[in-house]
Amino acid sequence: MSVLREDDILAQLAAVLEARKAATADASYVAKLYAKGLDAILKKVGEEATETVLAAKDGDPEHLVYEVADLWFHTLVLLAHQGLGPEAVLTELQRRFGLSGLAEKAARGGER
């Protein structure tokens, strides 16, 4: 199996998530999430975030990676539902690159 670059994987996944918007709810898990709406998607993101925290506390690297993958996936579903894609997040991360985290936080007016 060849390993894809991270941005290739994100672009391919974003394309699949976008295509699922046109699918019927019984066609795929993602289509079903879209059909259930924003609250269902947010609930999944919250569940996956909690599972990620618990996996980190357990100290099992494989379990942590598995849960982070679930969290990223559901976050990408959320972005797609909102008409956004991973490129928006990558652009924001690129904008922040080289900025001091403290300076960036101060520029926003403190904690969020």
Backbone as ProteinMPNN parsed JSONL, in Angstrom:
{"seq_chain_A": "MSVLREDDILAQLAAVLEARKAATADASYVAKLYAKGLDAILKKVGEEATETVLAAKDGDPEHLVYEVADLWFHTLVLLAHQGLGPEAVLTELQRRFGLSGLAEKAARGGER", "coords_chain_A": {"N_chain_A": [[0.84, -1.177, 0.0], [0.624, 2.165, -0.902], [1.722, 5.15, 0.646], [-0.089, 8.042, 1.11], [0.325, 11.585, 0.84], [-0.393, 13.819, 3.542], [-2.084, 16.012, 2.869], [-3.157, 15.081, 0.491], [-4.694, 12.91, 1.362], [-6.551, 14.241, 2.991], [-7.786, 15.835, 1.036], [-8.909, 13.887, -0.642], [-10.652, 12.628, 1.156], [-12.301, 14.796, 1.792], [-13.537, 15.169, -0.683], [-15.026, 12.805, -0.899], [-16.734, 13.13, 1.319], [-18.134, 15.371, 0.492], [-19.454, 14.347, -1.739], [-21.164, 12.586, -0.487], [-23.155, 14.191, 0.449], [-25.118, 14.324, -1.458], [-26.189, 11.862, -1.408], [-28.631, 9.373, -0.447], [-30.024, 8.886, 2.833], [-29.831, 6.236, 3.592], [-27.69, 5.317, 2.198], [-25.082, 5.612, 3.171], [-23.037, 5.889, 6.128], [-22.158, 8.531, 6.574], [-23.927, 9.99, 4.954], [-26.245, 9.469, 6.363], [-25.649, 10.793, 8.771], [-25.544, 13.46, 7.816], [-28.234, 13.718, 7.062], [-29.48, 13.622, 9.526], [-28.725, 16.0, 10.604], [-27.243, 19.063, 11.959], [-27.095, 18.993, 14.83], [-26.825, 16.249, 15.419], [-24.392, 15.707, 14.197], [-22.698, 17.386, 15.674], [-22.981, 16.178, 18.172], [-21.683, 13.728, 17.673], [-19.062, 14.662, 17.203], [-18.48, 15.679, 19.729], [-18.647, 13.284, 21.257], [-16.526, 11.842, 20.125], [-14.401, 13.508, 20.761], [-14.364, 13.265, 23.539], [-13.793, 10.516, 23.754], [-11.247, 10.558, 22.663], [-9.82, 12.025, 24.585], [-10.046, 10.248, 26.76], [-8.667, 8.045, 25.714], [-6.114, 9.118, 25.522], [-5.55, 9.479, 28.208], [-5.414, 6.816, 28.969], [-3.022, 5.984, 27.932], [-2.334, 4.356, 25.786], [-0.836, 4.255, 22.807], [-1.73, 3.302, 20.219], [-4.504, 3.13, 20.527], [-5.066, 5.793, 21.049], [-4.346, 7.005, 18.587], [-6.265, 5.816, 16.951], [-8.645, 6.889, 18.029], [-8.2, 9.637, 17.643], [-8.207, 9.689, 14.876], [-10.918, 9.081, 14.45], [-12.024, 11.388, 15.599], [-10.945, 13.434, 13.973], [-12.114, 12.662, 11.525], [-14.898, 12.984, 12.031], [-14.914, 15.681, 12.571], [-14.213, 16.664, 10.086], [-16.516, 15.926, 8.722], [-18.295, 17.67, 9.972], [-17.192, 20.162, 9.134], [-17.643, 19.925, 6.341], [-20.419, 19.804, 6.31], [-20.956, 22.383, 7.018], [-20.206, 23.706, 4.781], [-17.523, 23.977, 4.41], [-14.062, 23.002, 4.042], [-11.161, 20.891, 4.568], [-9.096, 22.47, 3.647], [-9.588, 25.069, 4.494], [-9.021, 24.986, 7.212], [-6.349, 24.181, 7.093], [-5.268, 26.421, 5.835], [-5.675, 28.327, 7.836], [-4.056, 27.253, 9.857], [-1.591, 27.453, 8.579], [-1.419, 30.224, 8.447], [-1.02, 30.79, 11.113], [1.428, 29.647, 11.582], [4.639, 29.984, 12.828], [3.92, 32.065, 14.42], [3.926, 33.206, 17.733], [2.256, 31.349, 20.148], [1.284, 32.61, 22.404], [1.301, 35.299, 21.602], [-0.502, 35.194, 19.501], [-2.827, 34.459, 20.82], [-3.166, 36.688, 22.457], [-3.658, 38.602, 20.519], [-6.191, 37.891, 19.744], [-7.611, 38.61, 21.891], [-7.393, 37.159, 24.229], [-8.339, 34.199, 26.095], [-10.388, 31.659, 24.566]], "CA_chain_A": [[0.0, 0.0, 0.0], [1.404, 3.393, -0.928], [1.303, 6.143, 1.628], [-0.41, 9.338, 0.516], [0.638, 12.763, 1.639], [-1.51, 14.205, 4.408], [-3.048, 16.869, 2.181], [-3.853, 14.24, -0.486], [-5.697, 12.147, 2.103], [-7.605, 15.173, 3.377], [-8.521, 16.24, -0.168], [-9.727, 12.748, -1.072], [-11.73, 12.452, 2.124], [-13.221, 15.922, 1.615], [-14.317, 14.91, -1.889], [-16.0, 11.761, -0.563], [-17.733, 13.726, 2.213], [-18.961, 16.264, -0.328], [-20.315, 13.492, -2.565], [-22.175, 11.958, 0.377], [-24.257, 15.14, 0.66], [-26.155, 14.051, -2.456], [-26.651, 10.479, -1.239], [-29.758, 9.167, 0.462], [-29.594, 8.568, 4.196], [-29.522, 4.814, 3.746], [-26.559, 4.987, 1.326], [-23.812, 5.573, 3.904], [-23.021, 6.442, 7.484], [-22.04, 9.989, 6.489], [-25.2, 10.502, 4.432], [-27.197, 9.4, 7.479], [-25.325, 11.91, 9.672], [-26.016, 14.692, 7.18], [-29.701, 13.736, 7.113], [-29.889, 13.896, 10.909], [-28.517, 17.423, 10.83], [-26.112, 19.621, 12.694], [-27.013, 18.54, 16.219], [-26.295, 14.877, 15.438], [-22.968, 15.789, 13.863], [-22.023, 17.965, 16.845], [-22.955, 15.146, 19.21], [-20.615, 12.782, 17.325], [-17.777, 15.328, 17.431], [-18.299, 15.686, 21.182], [-18.353, 11.917, 21.703], [-15.184, 11.464, 19.68], [-13.449, 14.296, 21.544], [-14.288, 12.623, 24.855], [-13.082, 9.249, 23.586], [-9.839, 10.905, 22.448], [-9.268, 12.385, 25.897], [-9.931, 9.017, 27.548], [-7.588, 7.235, 25.135], [-4.844, 9.744, 25.912], [-5.353, 9.183, 29.626], [-5.075, 5.399, 29.082], [-1.616, 5.83, 27.599], [-2.138, 3.384, 24.711], [-0.67, 5.056, 21.588], [-2.563, 2.826, 19.115], [-5.886, 3.527, 20.808], [-5.122, 7.246, 20.89], [-4.36, 7.302, 17.153], [-7.572, 5.383, 16.457], [-9.661, 7.858, 18.457], [-7.945, 10.912, 16.969], [-8.701, 9.521, 13.505], [-12.377, 9.25, 14.517], [-12.299, 12.802, 15.872], [-10.666, 14.19, 12.744], [-13.129, 12.307, 10.534], [-16.177, 13.627, 12.335], [-14.704, 17.118, 12.429], [-14.291, 16.928, 8.651], [-17.944, 15.855, 8.389], [-18.845, 18.944, 10.437], [-16.765, 21.214, 8.212], [-18.347, 19.757, 5.069], [-21.821, 20.174, 6.542], [-20.993, 23.844, 7.097], [-19.737, 24.275, 3.518], [-16.078, 24.203, 4.507], [-13.25, 21.812, 3.853], [-9.909, 20.901, 5.325], [-8.21, 23.54, 3.183], [-9.83, 26.256, 5.324], [-8.276, 24.782, 8.461], [-4.925, 24.192, 6.754], [-4.908, 27.821, 5.594], [-5.586, 28.992, 9.143], [-2.845, 26.755, 10.531], [-0.448, 28.061, 7.897], [-1.37, 31.629, 8.881], [-0.5, 30.828, 12.479], [2.76, 29.079, 11.648], [5.667, 30.966, 13.127], [3.428, 33.008, 15.419], [3.925, 32.759, 19.112], [0.914, 31.039, 20.623], [0.882, 33.649, 23.355], [1.015, 36.517, 20.85], [-1.725, 34.956, 18.732], [-3.947, 34.487, 21.767], [-3.322, 38.075, 22.872], [-4.254, 39.33, 19.402], [-7.62, 37.546, 19.718], [-8.252, 39.137, 23.08], [-7.319, 36.228, 25.353], [-8.862, 32.837, 26.009], [-11.671, 31.402, 23.896]], "C_chain_A": [[0.886, 1.24, 0.0], [0.827, 4.379, 0.082], [1.083, 7.466, 0.912], [0.063, 10.454, 1.424], [-0.607, 13.169, 2.412], [-2.538, 15.039, 3.669], [-3.787, 16.11, 1.084], [-4.974, 13.464, 0.196], [-6.86, 13.056, 2.482], [-8.443, 15.59, 2.169], [-9.414, 15.109, -0.656], [-10.907, 12.537, -0.136], [-12.754, 13.569, 1.983], [-14.106, 15.702, 0.386], [-15.382, 13.847, -1.632], [-17.109, 12.342, 0.308], [-18.67, 14.645, 1.442], [-19.935, 15.446, -1.174], [-21.437, 12.866, -1.743], [-23.349, 12.891, 0.654], [-25.416, 14.853, -0.282], [-26.751, 12.652, -2.296], [-27.854, 10.425, -0.307], [-29.228, 8.689, 1.808], [-29.24, 7.102, 4.378], [-28.31, 4.382, 2.924], [-25.242, 4.854, 2.086], [-23.994, 6.17, 5.297], [-23.011, 7.972, 7.433], [-23.331, 10.603, 5.956], [-26.259, 10.499, 5.529], [-26.932, 10.527, 8.478], [-25.821, 13.235, 9.097], [-27.537, 14.812, 7.289], [-30.208, 14.055, 8.512], [-29.651, 15.343, 11.297], [-27.373, 17.769, 11.754], [-25.999, 19.075, 14.108], [-26.444, 17.128, 16.324], [-24.804, 14.865, 15.135], [-22.183, 16.343, 15.044], [-21.929, 16.957, 17.988], [-21.834, 14.14, 18.941], [-19.248, 13.4, 17.564], [-17.481, 15.346, 18.93], [-17.95, 14.319, 21.733], [-16.93, 11.525, 21.345], [-14.117, 12.258, 20.429], [-13.269, 13.682, 22.931], [-13.516, 11.314, 24.776], [-11.593, 9.481, 23.346], [-9.16, 11.237, 23.765], [-9.059, 11.127, 26.739], [-8.813, 8.126, 27.029], [-6.228, 7.804, 25.507], [-4.527, 9.445, 27.368], [-4.934, 7.73, 29.839], [-3.621, 5.123, 28.743], [-1.321, 4.796, 26.523], [-2.038, 4.147, 23.387], [-1.554, 4.611, 20.425], [-4.018, 3.235, 19.302], [-6.054, 5.032, 20.626], [-5.193, 7.616, 19.408], [-5.714, 6.944, 16.552], [-8.639, 6.423, 16.792], [-9.452, 9.224, 17.818], [-8.408, 10.835, 15.518], [-10.219, 9.674, 13.47], [-12.75, 10.717, 14.723], [-12.068, 13.644, 14.626], [-11.743, 13.926, 11.702], [-14.426, 13.053, 10.798], [-16.077, 15.147, 12.283], [-14.756, 17.515, 10.954], [-15.733, 16.844, 8.15], [-18.612, 17.177, 8.793], [-18.471, 20.087, 9.497], [-17.529, 21.13, 6.896], [-19.811, 20.166, 5.203], [-21.983, 21.693, 6.552], [-20.476, 24.515, 5.819], [-18.253, 24.594, 3.505], [-15.35, 22.895, 4.245], [-11.958, 21.928, 4.634], [-8.97, 22.022, 4.892], [-8.394, 24.813, 4.006], [-9.043, 26.161, 6.625], [-6.775, 24.818, 8.185], [-4.437, 25.613, 6.491], [-4.757, 28.578, 6.907], [-4.349, 28.535, 9.907], [-1.59, 27.348, 9.904], [-0.291, 29.52, 8.315], [-0.731, 31.749, 10.249], [0.942, 30.353, 12.59], [3.792, 30.178, 11.852], [5.212, 32.035, 14.099], [3.593, 32.401, 16.795], [2.489, 32.485, 19.518], [0.403, 32.089, 21.588], [0.52, 34.94, 22.633], [-0.29, 36.369, 20.058], [-2.947, 35.039, 19.627], [-4.218, 35.926, 22.22], [-3.995, 38.904, 21.771], [-5.748, 39.073, 19.279], [-8.347, 38.111, 20.93], [-8.304, 38.122, 24.212], [-7.909, 34.869, 25.048], [-10.154, 32.792, 25.224], [-12.339, 30.264, 24.564]], "O_chain_A": [[1.8, 1.35, 0.817], [-0.378, 4.426, 0.329], [1.96, 7.952, 0.196], [0.184, 10.275, 2.636], [-1.731, 12.897, 1.991], [-3.739, 14.81, 3.816], [-4.927, 16.449, 0.768], [-6.081, 13.373, -0.335], [-8.021, 12.685, 2.315], [-9.667, 15.687, 2.264], [-10.557, 15.348, -1.044], [-12.029, 12.297, -0.583], [-13.957, 13.313, 2.048], [-15.296, 16.017, 0.417], [-16.514, 13.977, -2.097], [-18.289, 12.082, 0.07], [-19.869, 14.687, 1.717], [-21.103, 15.811, -1.309], [-22.535, 12.642, -2.254], [-24.421, 12.436, 1.05], [-26.571, 15.11, 0.057], [-27.713, 12.305, -2.981], [-28.064, 11.319, 0.513], [-28.123, 8.156, 1.902], [-28.425, 6.765, 5.238], [-27.937, 3.209, 2.947], [-24.378, 4.07, 1.692], [-24.975, 6.856, 5.584], [-23.76, 8.628, 8.157], [-23.779, 11.633, 6.46], [-27.074, 11.417, 5.614], [-27.87, 11.148, 8.978], [-26.44, 14.034, 9.8], [-28.06, 15.889, 7.576], [-31.252, 14.688, 8.665], [-30.294, 15.859, 12.21], [-26.648, 16.909, 12.254], [-24.9, 18.727, 14.542], [-25.661, 16.846, 17.23], [-24.044, 14.107, 15.739], [-21.118, 15.824, 15.378], [-20.917, 16.892, 18.686], [-21.119, 13.743, 19.861], [-18.355, 12.728, 18.081], [-16.359, 15.062, 19.348], [-17.063, 14.194, 22.578], [-16.213, 10.946, 22.161], [-13.039, 11.732, 20.704], [-12.149, 13.593, 23.435], [-12.678, 11.032, 25.633], [-10.766, 8.68, 23.782], [-8.048, 10.78, 24.029], [-8.009, 10.963, 27.36], [-8.088, 7.517, 27.816], [-5.292, 7.051, 25.778], [-3.376, 9.188, 27.721], [-4.19, 7.431, 30.773], [-3.047, 4.139, 29.212], [-0.169, 4.395, 26.36], [-3.051, 4.639, 22.889], [-2.082, 5.459, 19.706], [-4.684, 3.64, 18.349], [-7.072, 5.489, 20.107], [-6.01, 8.449, 19.016], [-6.248, 7.692, 15.733], [-9.442, 6.793, 15.935], [-10.423, 9.903, 17.485], [-8.941, 11.808, 14.986], [-10.756, 10.318, 12.569], [-13.68, 11.222, 14.095], [-12.904, 14.473, 14.268], [-12.233, 14.858, 11.065], [-14.986, 13.679, 9.899], [-17.061, 15.822, 11.98], [-15.28, 18.575, 10.61], [-16.128, 17.597, 7.261], [-19.404, 17.731, 8.031], [-19.326, 20.884, 9.11], [-18.01, 22.144, 6.39], [-20.37, 20.8, 4.308], [-23.019, 22.219, 6.146], [-20.324, 25.736, 5.772], [-17.785, 25.387, 2.688], [-15.953, 21.822, 4.229], [-11.697, 22.942, 5.282], [-8.141, 22.476, 5.68], [-7.435, 25.562, 4.193], [-8.467, 27.149, 7.081], [-6.015, 25.414, 8.949], [-3.324, 25.971, 6.876], [-3.831, 29.371, 7.075], [-3.671, 29.348, 10.535], [-0.643, 27.702, 10.605], [0.825, 30.0, 8.514], [0.011, 32.694, 10.517], [1.609, 30.628, 13.588], [3.808, 31.175, 11.132], [6.026, 32.834, 14.561], [3.413, 31.197, 16.977], [1.602, 33.3, 19.262], [-0.783, 32.418, 21.584], [-0.45, 35.606, 22.998], [-1.078, 37.309, 19.962], [-3.971, 35.61, 19.252], [-5.374, 36.329, 22.351], [-4.797, 39.793, 22.055], [-6.491, 39.918, 18.778], [-9.576, 38.088, 20.981], [-9.176, 38.213, 25.075], [-7.972, 34.444, 23.895], [-10.923, 33.754, 25.21], [-13.436, 29.872, 24.166]]}, "name": "protein", "num_of_chains": 1, "seq": "MSVLREDDILAQLAAVLEARKAATADASYVAKLYAKGLDAILKKVGEEATETVLAAKDGDPEHLVYEVADLWFHTLVLLAHQGLGPEAVLTELQRRFGLSGLAEKAARGGER"}
